Amino acid sequence: MAKQELDDKNLKALVSLLSDDDQEVLEHVEQKIIALGDTVIPYLESEWENNFNSKVQKRIEDLIHQVQFGHLKSRLRDWKEKGHEDLLEGMWLVATYQYPDLEYDKLKAEIEQLYYDTWVELKVTDDLPFERVKLLNFAFFGKLRFNANTKNFHSIGNSMINVVLETRKGNPISLCVVYMLIAQKLKMPVYGVNLPNLFILTYKSEDTQFYINAFNKGLIFTRSDIDNYISHLNLKPNDMFYEPCNNLNIIRRVLRNMVISFEKLGEPDKIEEIKELINCITDDTDNEV
């Protein structure tokens, strides 16, 4: 049924059938509503507010979630297919799983403000990479007060960029993402690195490369330190442990962190949904930590 064929009267008739206990009727109604896509959400929200049957309210809530989840999967696939160049957009899409009304422009404005607050500290400096990173560390961890969330390491909020921006606390990858977004706006060649068990950053130019641990206040270290880390884990060296990864790798790793968070919370349905999101942006040829 085409979206435009359902007016308010027909929608109301459909929603009224959600009180029916016949499973076949329910499935038919739910399929018709889901097929309408995200345009039906405002109507469902209005019906939820005006309906005092708790059973129907719960079914409406589930329908809204199913519609929003289907829309999220579609947008994630589109983001992947169009080149996944905008990391902030990818992080925003991930966050809409928990915060469906979150606006991309709001996040973009917050990053712009952080960039400006940081630029003020770096505008009078030479081009020495180590010095620029040290100044960025001072601004990011000192002035802006971003910090490792060691107390609630597995909190789902650590994977939600809006929560990280609000609380100034995150896990290794979310802190790295915010740090990297600011650094790249400052024209610094800073990128993510997919280390096992720890996401880090690398400063990589034509003649300089070193590494940054955003979870440890921007600690600067070298390739030999990574060699020692890999050896300690009894792993063989791999290029991906030393070189920049792409935005797709980052978003998949954020989603895998969410799986762990929901495992800690005992939320099997959400675990399966996040795995669906991972599958949306994963090909058979993908190979990562």
PDB file of C-alpha atoms in Angstrom:
ATOM      1  CA  MET A   1       0.000   0.000   0.000  1.00  0.00           C
ATOM      2  CA  ALA A   2       1.438   3.375  -0.988  1.00  0.00           C
ATOM      3  CA  LYS A   3       2.053   5.884   1.764  1.00  0.00           C
ATOM      4  CA  GLN A   4      -0.186   8.557   0.292  1.00  0.00           C
ATOM      5  CA  GLU A   5      -3.176   6.187   0.200  1.00  0.00           C
ATOM      6  CA  LEU A   6      -3.458   6.169   3.989  1.00  0.00           C
ATOM      7  CA  ASP A   7      -5.124   9.250   5.396  1.00  0.00           C
ATOM      8  CA  ASP A   8      -5.648   9.927   9.107  1.00  0.00           C
ATOM      9  CA  LYS A   9      -8.920   8.024   9.111  1.00  0.00           C
ATOM     10  CA  ASN A  10      -7.352   4.863   7.695  1.00  0.00           C
ATOM     11  CA  LEU A  11      -4.346   5.173   9.986  1.00  0.00           C
ATOM     12  CA  LYS A  12      -6.615   5.487  12.989  1.00  0.00           C
ATOM     13  CA  ALA A  13      -8.505   2.391  11.881  1.00  0.00           C
ATOM     14  CA  LEU A  14      -5.256   0.478  11.559  1.00  0.00           C
ATOM     15  CA  VAL A  15      -3.988   1.567  14.970  1.00  0.00           C
ATOM     16  CA  SER A  16      -7.331   0.651  16.577  1.00  0.00           C
ATOM     17  CA  LEU A  17      -6.697  -2.938  15.509  1.00  0.00           C
ATOM     18  CA  LEU A  18      -3.590  -3.055  17.719  1.00  0.00           C
ATOM     19  CA  SER A  19      -5.903  -3.871  20.612  1.00  0.00           C
ATOM     20  CA  ASP A  20      -6.879  -7.116  18.846  1.00  0.00           C
ATOM     21  CA  ASP A  21      -5.455 -10.277  20.435  1.00  0.00           C
ATOM     22  CA  ASP A  22      -5.631 -12.282  17.206  1.00  0.00           C
ATOM     23  CA  GLN A  23      -1.966 -12.813  16.296  1.00  0.00           C
ATOM     24  CA  GLU A  24      -2.691 -13.018  12.574  1.00  0.00           C
ATOM     25  CA  VAL A  25      -4.558  -9.709  12.634  1.00  0.00           C
ATOM     26  CA  LEU A  26      -1.793  -8.100  14.681  1.00  0.00           C
ATOM     27  CA  GLU A  27       0.941  -9.229  12.300  1.00  0.00           C
ATOM     28  CA  HIS A  28      -1.014  -7.953   9.294  1.00  0.00           C
ATOM     29  CA  VAL A  29      -1.578  -4.548  10.921  1.00  0.00           C
ATOM     30  CA  GLU A  30       2.025  -4.232  12.068  1.00  0.00           C
ATOM     31  CA  GLN A  31       3.359  -5.052   8.601  1.00  0.00           C
ATOM     32  CA  LYS A  32       1.130  -2.428   7.008  1.00  0.00           C
ATOM     33  CA  ILE A  33       2.209   0.230   9.507  1.00  0.00           C
ATOM     34  CA  ILE A  34       5.921  -0.643   9.224  1.00  0.00           C
ATOM     35  CA  ALA A  35       5.656  -0.483   5.416  1.00  0.00           C
ATOM     36  CA  LEU A  36       4.691   3.188   5.712  1.00  0.00           C
ATOM     37  CA  GLY A  37       8.193   4.035   6.891  1.00  0.00           C
ATOM     38  CA  ASP A  38       9.357   6.818   9.214  1.00  0.00           C
ATOM     39  CA  THR A  39       6.685   9.276   8.011  1.00  0.00           C
ATOM     40  CA  VAL A  40       4.177   7.409  10.191  1.00  0.00           C
ATOM     41  CA  ILE A  41       6.144   7.995  13.418  1.00  0.00           C
ATOM     42  CA  PRO A  42       4.605  11.393  14.373  1.00  0.00           C
ATOM     43  CA  TYR A  43       1.141   9.893  14.004  1.00  0.00           C
ATOM     44  CA  LEU A  44       2.043   6.865  16.120  1.00  0.00           C
ATOM     45  CA  GLU A  45       3.524   9.127  18.797  1.00  0.00           C
ATOM     46  CA  SER A  46       0.300  11.141  18.862  1.00  0.00           C
ATOM     47  CA  GLU A  47      -1.766   7.974  19.120  1.00  0.00           C
ATOM     48  CA  TRP A  48       0.431   6.748  21.984  1.00  0.00           C
ATOM     49  CA  GLU A  49      -0.218   9.963  23.926  1.00  0.00           C
ATOM     50  CA  ASN A  50      -3.973   9.735  23.430  1.00  0.00           C
ATOM     51  CA  ASN A  51      -4.380   6.026  24.011  1.00  0.00           C
ATOM     52  CA  PHE A  52      -4.836   4.841  27.583  1.00  0.00           C
ATOM     53  CA  ASN A  53      -4.649   1.121  26.889  1.00  0.00           C
ATOM     54  CA  SER A  54      -1.214   0.076  28.200  1.00  0.00           C
ATOM     55  CA  LYS A  55      -1.153  -2.984  25.922  1.00  0.00           C
ATOM     56  CA  VAL A  56      -1.762  -0.844  22.840  1.00  0.00           C
ATOM     57  CA  GLN A  57       0.786   1.730  24.024  1.00  0.00           C
ATOM     58  CA  LYS A  58       3.411  -1.002  24.308  1.00  0.00           C
ATOM     59  CA  ARG A  59       2.622  -2.242  20.810  1.00  0.00           C
ATOM     60  CA  ILE A  60       2.877   1.303  19.464  1.00  0.00           C
ATOM     61  CA  GLU A  61       6.245   1.732  21.193  1.00  0.00           C
ATOM     62  CA  ASP A  62       7.488  -1.482  19.591  1.00  0.00           C
ATOM     63  CA  LEU A  63       6.236  -0.356  16.186  1.00  0.00           C
ATOM     64  CA  ILE A  64       7.941   3.016  16.472  1.00  0.00           C
ATOM     65  CA  HIS A  65      11.185   1.273  17.359  1.00  0.00           C
ATOM     66  CA  GLN A  66      10.875  -1.163  14.447  1.00  0.00           C
ATOM     67  CA  VAL A  67      10.253   1.679  12.001  1.00  0.00           C
ATOM     68  CA  GLN A  68      13.148   3.739  13.393  1.00  0.00           C
ATOM     69  CA  PHE A  69      15.473   0.728  13.401  1.00  0.00           C
ATOM     70  CA  GLY A  70      14.654  -0.094   9.787  1.00  0.00           C
ATOM     71  CA  HIS A  71      15.323   3.518   8.833  1.00  0.00           C
ATOM     72  CA  LEU A  72      18.651   3.458  10.707  1.00  0.00           C
ATOM     73  CA  LYS A  73      19.788   0.333   8.856  1.00  0.00           C
ATOM     74  CA  SER A  74      18.966   1.992   5.560  1.00  0.00           C
ATOM     75  CA  ARG A  75      20.852   5.185   6.454  1.00  0.00           C
ATOM     76  CA  LEU A  76      23.901   3.215   7.638  1.00  0.00           C
ATOM     77  CA  ARG A  77      24.010   1.317   4.348  1.00  0.00           C
ATOM     78  CA  ASP A  78      23.751   4.610   2.449  1.00  0.00           C
ATOM     79  CA  TRP A  79      26.576   6.107   4.539  1.00  0.00           C
ATOM     80  CA  LYS A  80      28.771   3.119   3.728  1.00  0.00           C
ATOM     81  CA  GLU A  81      27.921   3.117   0.025  1.00  0.00           C
ATOM     82  CA  LYS A  82      28.528   6.834  -0.486  1.00  0.00           C
ATOM     83  CA  GLY A  83      32.098   6.465   0.780  1.00  0.00           C
ATOM     84  CA  HIS A  84      31.750   6.818   4.587  1.00  0.00           C
ATOM     85  CA  GLU A  85      33.876   9.985   4.463  1.00  0.00           C
ATOM     86  CA  ASP A  86      32.045  11.851   7.236  1.00  0.00           C
ATOM     87  CA  LEU A  87      33.009  10.199  10.525  1.00  0.00           C
ATOM     88  CA  LEU A  88      30.763  12.514  12.529  1.00  0.00           C
ATOM     89  CA  GLU A  89      27.800  11.404  10.432  1.00  0.00           C
ATOM     90  CA  GLY A  90      28.644   7.773  11.178  1.00  0.00           C
ATOM     91  CA  MET A  91      28.861   8.467  14.908  1.00  0.00           C
ATOM     92  CA  TRP A  92      25.589  10.386  14.741  1.00  0.00           C
ATOM     93  CA  LEU A  93      23.846   7.454  13.050  1.00  0.00           C
ATOM     94  CA  VAL A  94      25.116   5.091  15.749  1.00  0.00           C
ATOM     95  CA  ALA A  95      23.846   7.444  18.467  1.00  0.00           C
ATOM     96  CA  THR A  96      20.359   7.602  16.902  1.00  0.00           C
ATOM     97  CA  TYR A  97      19.891   3.969  17.913  1.00  0.00           C
ATOM     98  CA  GLN A  98      19.506   5.213  21.489  1.00  0.00           C
ATOM     99  CA  TYR A  99      18.548   8.829  20.706  1.00  0.00           C
ATOM    100  CA  PRO A 100      16.383   8.739  17.544  1.00  0.00           C
ATOM    101  CA  ASP A 101      15.600  12.469  17.719  1.00  0.00           C
ATOM    102  CA  LEU A 102      19.264  13.512  17.892  1.00  0.00           C
ATOM    103  CA  GLU A 103      20.109  16.108  15.241  1.00  0.00           C
ATOM    104  CA  TYR A 104      23.299  15.916  13.189  1.00  0.00           C
ATOM    105  CA  ASP A 105      23.529  19.719  12.967  1.00  0.00           C
ATOM    106  CA  LYS A 106      23.574  19.965  16.757  1.00  0.00           C
ATOM    107  CA  LEU A 107      26.574  17.636  16.968  1.00  0.00           C
ATOM    108  CA  LYS A 108      28.310  19.480  14.144  1.00  0.00           C
ATOM    109  CA  ALA A 109      27.851  22.797  15.961  1.00  0.00           C
ATOM    110  CA  GLU A 110      29.299  21.313  19.164  1.00  0.00           C
ATOM    111  CA  ILE A 111      32.378  20.031  17.321  1.00  0.00           C
ATOM    112  CA  GLU A 112      32.791  23.448  15.678  1.00  0.00           C
ATOM    113  CA  GLN A 113      32.771  25.099  19.093  1.00  0.00           C
ATOM    114  CA  LEU A 114      35.331  22.626  20.455  1.00  0.00           C
ATOM    115  CA  TYR A 115      37.497  23.291  17.413  1.00  0.00           C
ATOM    116  CA  TYR A 116      37.366  27.032  18.021  1.00  0.00           C
ATOM    117  CA  ASP A 117      38.119  26.640  21.743  1.00  0.00           C
ATOM    118  CA  THR A 118      41.130  24.521  20.794  1.00  0.00           C
ATOM    119  CA  TRP A 119      42.283  26.700  17.892  1.00  0.00           C
ATOM    120  CA  VAL A 120      42.627  29.631  20.289  1.00  0.00           C
ATOM    121  CA  GLU A 121      45.299  27.649  22.153  1.00  0.00           C
ATOM    122  CA  LEU A 122      47.140  26.559  18.997  1.00  0.00           C
ATOM    123  CA  LYS A 123      46.945  29.630  16.767  1.00  0.00           C
ATOM    124  CA  VAL A 124      50.328  30.969  17.911  1.00  0.00           C
ATOM    125  CA  THR A 125      52.709  28.038  17.536  1.00  0.00           C
ATOM    126  CA  ASP A 126      55.327  26.596  15.233  1.00  0.00           C
ATOM    127  CA  ASP A 127      54.770  23.549  13.049  1.00  0.00           C
ATOM    128  CA  LEU A 128      56.684  21.036  15.143  1.00  0.00           C
ATOM    129  CA  PRO A 129      54.359  17.985  15.350  1.00  0.00           C
ATOM    130  CA  PHE A 130      55.175  17.044  18.943  1.00  0.00           C
ATOM    131  CA  GLU A 131      54.631  20.598  20.155  1.00  0.00           C
ATOM    132  CA  ARG A 132      51.314  20.902  18.340  1.00  0.00           C
ATOM    133  CA  VAL A 133      50.098  17.608  19.802  1.00  0.00           C
ATOM    134  CA  LYS A 134      51.193  18.660  23.288  1.00  0.00           C
ATOM    135  CA  LEU A 135      49.250  21.920  22.912  1.00  0.00           C
ATOM    136  CA  LEU A 136      46.227  20.008  21.633  1.00  0.00           C
ATOM    137  CA  ASN A 137      46.507  17.676  24.629  1.00  0.00           C
ATOM    138  CA  PHE A 138      46.574  20.677  26.960  1.00  0.00           C
ATOM    139  CA  ALA A 139      43.451  22.108  25.330  1.00  0.00           C
ATOM    140  CA  PHE A 140      41.548  18.817  25.004  1.00  0.00           C
ATOM    141  CA  PHE A 141      42.282  17.252  28.387  1.00  0.00           C
ATOM    142  CA  GLY A 142      42.965  20.425  30.358  1.00  0.00           C
ATOM    143  CA  LYS A 143      40.852  23.292  29.091  1.00  0.00           C
ATOM    144  CA  LEU A 144      37.985  21.196  27.662  1.00  0.00           C
ATOM    145  CA  ARG A 145      38.266  18.570  30.438  1.00  0.00           C
ATOM    146  CA  PHE A 146      37.791  15.421  28.352  1.00  0.00           C
ATOM    147  CA  ASN A 147      38.604  12.349  30.384  1.00  0.00           C
ATOM    148  CA  ALA A 148      38.636   8.559  30.397  1.00  0.00           C
ATOM    149  CA  ASN A 149      35.465   7.054  31.849  1.00  0.00           C
ATOM    150  CA  THR A 150      37.266   4.428  33.906  1.00  0.00           C
ATOM    151  CA  LYS A 151      34.517   4.243  36.527  1.00  0.00           C
ATOM    152  CA  ASN A 152      31.834   3.158  34.017  1.00  0.00           C
ATOM    153  CA  PHE A 153      33.993   1.730  31.247  1.00  0.00           C
ATOM    154  CA  HIS A 154      31.242  -0.445  29.733  1.00  0.00           C
ATOM    155  CA  SER A 155      28.485   2.182  29.899  1.00  0.00           C
ATOM    156  CA  ILE A 156      26.535   2.393  26.649  1.00  0.00           C
ATOM    157  CA  GLY A 157      26.901   6.179  26.890  1.00  0.00           C
ATOM    158  CA  ASN A 158      30.610   5.810  26.111  1.00  0.00           C
ATOM    159  CA  SER A 159      29.631   4.836  22.555  1.00  0.00           C
ATOM    160  CA  MET A 160      27.132   7.686  22.120  1.00  0.00           C
ATOM    161  CA  ILE A 161      28.945  10.765  20.823  1.00  0.00           C
ATOM    162  CA  ASN A 162      26.249  13.133  22.148  1.00  0.00           C
ATOM    163  CA  VAL A 163      26.721  11.708  25.652  1.00  0.00           C
ATOM    164  CA  VAL A 164      30.521  11.915  25.362  1.00  0.00           C
ATOM    165  CA  LEU A 165      30.300  15.560  24.264  1.00  0.00           C
ATOM    166  CA  GLU A 166      27.939  16.345  27.149  1.00  0.00           C
ATOM    167  CA  THR A 167      29.776  14.512  29.943  1.00  0.00           C
ATOM    168  CA  ARG A 168      33.308  14.948  28.538  1.00  0.00           C
ATOM    169  CA  LYS A 169      33.911  11.283  29.396  1.00  0.00           C
ATOM    170  CA  GLY A 170      34.325   8.317  27.086  1.00  0.00           C
ATOM    171  CA  ASN A 171      36.042   5.065  26.233  1.00  0.00           C
ATOM    172  CA  PRO A 172      39.227   4.820  24.117  1.00  0.00           C
ATOM    173  CA  ILE A 173      37.511   4.959  20.738  1.00  0.00           C
ATOM    174  CA  SER A 174      34.977   7.702  21.484  1.00  0.00           C
ATOM    175  CA  LEU A 175      37.667   9.950  22.982  1.00  0.00           C
ATOM    176  CA  CYS A 176      39.857   9.246  19.953  1.00  0.00           C
ATOM    177  CA  VAL A 177      37.015  10.150  17.594  1.00  0.00           C
ATOM    178  CA  VAL A 178      36.357  13.532  19.205  1.00  0.00           C
ATOM    179  CA  TYR A 179      40.105  14.236  19.461  1.00  0.00           C
ATOM    180  CA  MET A 180      40.605  13.262  15.815  1.00  0.00           C
ATOM    181  CA  LEU A 181      37.680  15.358  14.553  1.00  0.00           C
ATOM    182  CA  ILE A 182      39.165  18.413  16.239  1.00  0.00           C
ATOM    183  CA  ALA A 183      42.742  17.637  15.153  1.00  0.00           C
ATOM    184  CA  GLN A 184      41.763  17.214  11.513  1.00  0.00           C
ATOM    185  CA  LYS A 185      39.881  20.514  11.544  1.00  0.00           C
ATOM    186  CA  LEU A 186      43.149  21.999  12.806  1.00  0.00           C
ATOM    187  CA  LYS A 187      44.812  20.528   9.672  1.00  0.00           C
ATOM    188  CA  MET A 188      46.734  17.973  11.731  1.00  0.00           C
ATOM    189  CA  PRO A 189      47.294  14.525  10.105  1.00  0.00           C
ATOM    190  CA  VAL A 190      45.807  12.523  12.991  1.00  0.00           C
ATOM    191  CA  TYR A 191      44.029   9.232  12.309  1.00  0.00           C
ATOM    192  CA  GLY A 192      42.629   6.224  14.149  1.00  0.00           C
ATOM    193  CA  VAL A 193      44.559   2.971  14.590  1.00  0.00           C
ATOM    194  CA  ASN A 194      42.817  -0.354  15.208  1.00  0.00           C
ATOM    195  CA  LEU A 195      44.969  -1.939  17.918  1.00  0.00           C
ATOM    196  CA  PRO A 196      43.684  -5.088  19.642  1.00  0.00           C
ATOM    197  CA  ASN A 197      41.889  -4.202  22.907  1.00  0.00           C
ATOM    198  CA  LEU A 198      42.807  -0.522  22.592  1.00  0.00           C
ATOM    199  CA  PHE A 199      41.945   2.089  20.004  1.00  0.00           C
ATOM    200  CA  ILE A 200      44.651   4.738  19.557  1.00  0.00           C
ATOM    201  CA  LEU A 201      45.641   7.564  17.217  1.00  0.00           C
ATOM    202  CA  THR A 202      48.598   8.164  14.967  1.00  0.00           C
ATOM    203  CA  TYR A 203      50.101  11.431  13.831  1.00  0.00           C
ATOM    204  CA  LYS A 204      51.310  10.563  10.342  1.00  0.00           C
ATOM    205  CA  SER A 205      52.870  12.983   7.873  1.00  0.00           C
ATOM    206  CA  GLU A 206      55.373  12.398   5.062  1.00  0.00           C
ATOM    207  CA  ASP A 207      58.352  12.514   7.412  1.00  0.00           C
ATOM    208  CA  THR A 208      56.925  11.912  10.890  1.00  0.00           C
ATOM    209  CA  GLN A 209      54.873   9.220  12.585  1.00  0.00           C
ATOM    210  CA  PHE A 210      54.124   8.672  16.241  1.00  0.00           C
ATOM    211  CA  TYR A 211      51.166   7.529  18.309  1.00  0.00           C
ATOM    212  CA  ILE A 212      48.728   9.090  20.785  1.00  0.00           C
ATOM    213  CA  ASN A 213      46.723   7.379  23.536  1.00  0.00           C
ATOM    214  CA  ALA A 214      43.622   9.523  24.041  1.00  0.00           C
ATOM    215  CA  PHE A 215      42.492   7.265  26.898  1.00  0.00           C
ATOM    216  CA  ASN A 216      45.645   8.245  28.801  1.00  0.00           C
ATOM    217  CA  LYS A 217      45.506  12.036  28.423  1.00  0.00           C
ATOM    218  CA  GLY A 218      47.175  12.022  25.015  1.00  0.00           C
ATOM    219  CA  LEU A 219      50.270  10.053  25.984  1.00  0.00           C
ATOM    220  CA  ILE A 220      52.707  10.089  23.045  1.00  0.00           C
ATOM    221  CA  PHE A 221      54.539   6.855  22.197  1.00  0.00           C
ATOM    222  CA  THR A 222      56.447   5.143  19.384  1.00  0.00           C
ATOM    223  CA  ARG A 223      56.251   2.178  17.037  1.00  0.00           C
ATOM    224  CA  SER A 224      58.541   0.173  19.315  1.00  0.00           C
ATOM    225  CA  ASP A 225      56.006   0.638  22.123  1.00  0.00           C
ATOM    226  CA  ILE A 226      53.385  -0.956  19.860  1.00  0.00           C
ATOM    227  CA  ASP A 227      55.838  -3.780  19.101  1.00  0.00           C
ATOM    228  CA  ASN A 228      56.116  -4.443  22.846  1.00  0.00           C
ATOM    229  CA  TYR A 229      52.337  -4.251  23.279  1.00  0.00           C
ATOM    230  CA  ILE A 230      51.713  -6.746  20.447  1.00  0.00           C
ATOM    231  CA  SER A 231      54.415  -9.054  21.779  1.00  0.00           C
ATOM    232  CA  HIS A 232      52.841  -8.936  25.241  1.00  0.00           C
ATOM    233  CA  LEU A 233      49.549 -10.092  23.695  1.00  0.00           C
ATOM    234  CA  ASN A 234      51.377 -12.926  21.895  1.00  0.00           C
ATOM    235  CA  LEU A 235      50.211 -11.627  18.509  1.00  0.00           C
ATOM    236  CA  LYS A 236      52.094 -11.383  15.242  1.00  0.00           C
ATOM    237  CA  PRO A 237      52.741  -7.864  13.906  1.00  0.00           C
ATOM    238  CA  ASN A 238      50.167  -6.689  11.375  1.00  0.00           C
ATOM    239  CA  ASP A 239      50.067  -3.488   9.315  1.00  0.00           C
ATOM    240  CA  MET A 240      46.697  -2.579  10.793  1.00  0.00           C
ATOM    241  CA  PHE A 241      48.318  -2.278  14.233  1.00  0.00           C
ATOM    242  CA  TYR A 242      50.498   0.577  13.000  1.00  0.00           C
ATOM    243  CA  GLU A 243      48.653   2.313  10.171  1.00  0.00           C
ATOM    244  CA  PRO A 244      45.498   4.477   9.939  1.00  0.00           C
ATOM    245  CA  CYS A 245      42.180   2.692   9.612  1.00  0.00           C
ATOM    246  CA  ASN A 246      39.157   4.058   7.753  1.00  0.00           C
ATOM    247  CA  ASN A 247      35.916   5.421   9.135  1.00  0.00           C
ATOM    248  CA  LEU A 248      34.086   2.182   8.409  1.00  0.00           C
ATOM    249  CA  ASN A 249      36.485   0.296  10.701  1.00  0.00           C
ATOM    250  CA  ILE A 250      35.876   2.883  13.407  1.00  0.00           C
ATOM    251  CA  ILE A 251      32.088   2.686  13.273  1.00  0.00           C
ATOM    252  CA  ARG A 252      32.131  -1.121  13.258  1.00  0.00           C
ATOM    253  CA  ARG A 253      34.349  -1.088  16.341  1.00  0.00           C
ATOM    254  CA  VAL A 254      32.027   1.367  18.091  1.00  0.00           C
ATOM    255  CA  LEU A 255      29.127  -0.983  17.346  1.00  0.00           C
ATOM    256  CA  ARG A 256      31.055  -3.977  18.699  1.00  0.00           C
ATOM    257  CA  ASN A 257      31.662  -2.025  21.896  1.00  0.00           C
ATOM    258  CA  MET A 258      27.901  -1.522  22.105  1.00  0.00           C
ATOM    259  CA  VAL A 259      27.397  -5.284  21.866  1.00  0.00           C
ATOM    260  CA  ILE A 260      29.668  -5.702  24.893  1.00  0.00           C
ATOM    261  CA  SER A 261      27.783  -2.978  26.775  1.00  0.00           C
ATOM    262  CA  PHE A 262      24.420  -4.636  26.123  1.00  0.00           C
ATOM    263  CA  GLU A 263      25.869  -8.018  27.120  1.00  0.00           C
ATOM    264  CA  LYS A 264      26.807  -6.474  30.484  1.00  0.00           C
ATOM    265  CA  LEU A 265      23.255  -5.118  30.779  1.00  0.00           C
ATOM    266  CA  GLY A 266      21.650  -8.444  29.817  1.00  0.00           C
ATOM    267  CA  GLU A 267      19.795  -7.050  26.776  1.00  0.00           C
ATOM    268  CA  PRO A 268      19.739  -9.913  24.223  1.00  0.00           C
ATOM    269  CA  ASP A 269      17.287  -8.199  21.832  1.00  0.00           C
ATOM    270  CA  LYS A 270      19.473  -5.132  21.585  1.00  0.00           C
ATOM    271  CA  ILE A 271      22.580  -7.272  21.098  1.00  0.00           C
ATOM    272  CA  GLU A 272      20.945  -8.895  18.068  1.00  0.00           C
ATOM    273  CA  GLU A 273      19.914  -5.516  16.661  1.00  0.00           C
ATOM    274  CA  ILE A 274      23.428  -4.097  16.982  1.00  0.00           C
ATOM    275  CA  LYS A 275      24.772  -7.182  15.229  1.00  0.00           C
ATOM    276  CA  GLU A 276      22.320  -6.427  12.414  1.00  0.00           C
ATOM    277  CA  LEU A 277      23.751  -2.905  12.180  1.00  0.00           C
ATOM    278  CA  ILE A 278      27.284  -4.327  12.001  1.00  0.00           C
ATOM    279  CA  ASN A 279      26.201  -6.644   9.187  1.00  0.00           C
ATOM    280  CA  CYS A 280      24.758  -3.661   7.308  1.00  0.00           C
ATOM    281  CA  ILE A 281      28.229  -2.177   6.940  1.00  0.00           C
ATOM    282  CA  THR A 282      30.319  -5.353   6.712  1.00  0.00           C
ATOM    283  CA  ASP A 283      31.365  -7.205   3.565  1.00  0.00           C
ATOM    284  CA  ASP A 284      32.819 -10.709   3.329  1.00  0.00           C
ATOM    285  CA  THR A 285      36.155  -9.154   2.369  1.00  0.00           C
ATOM    286  CA  ASP A 286      36.372  -7.007   5.503  1.00  0.00           C
ATOM    287  CA  ASN A 287      39.177  -8.044   7.832  1.00  0.00           C
ATOM    288  CA  GLU A 288      39.946  -6.217  11.058  1.00  0.00           C
ATOM    289  CA  VAL A 289      40.703  -6.614  14.768  1.00  0.00           C
TER     290      VAL A 289
END
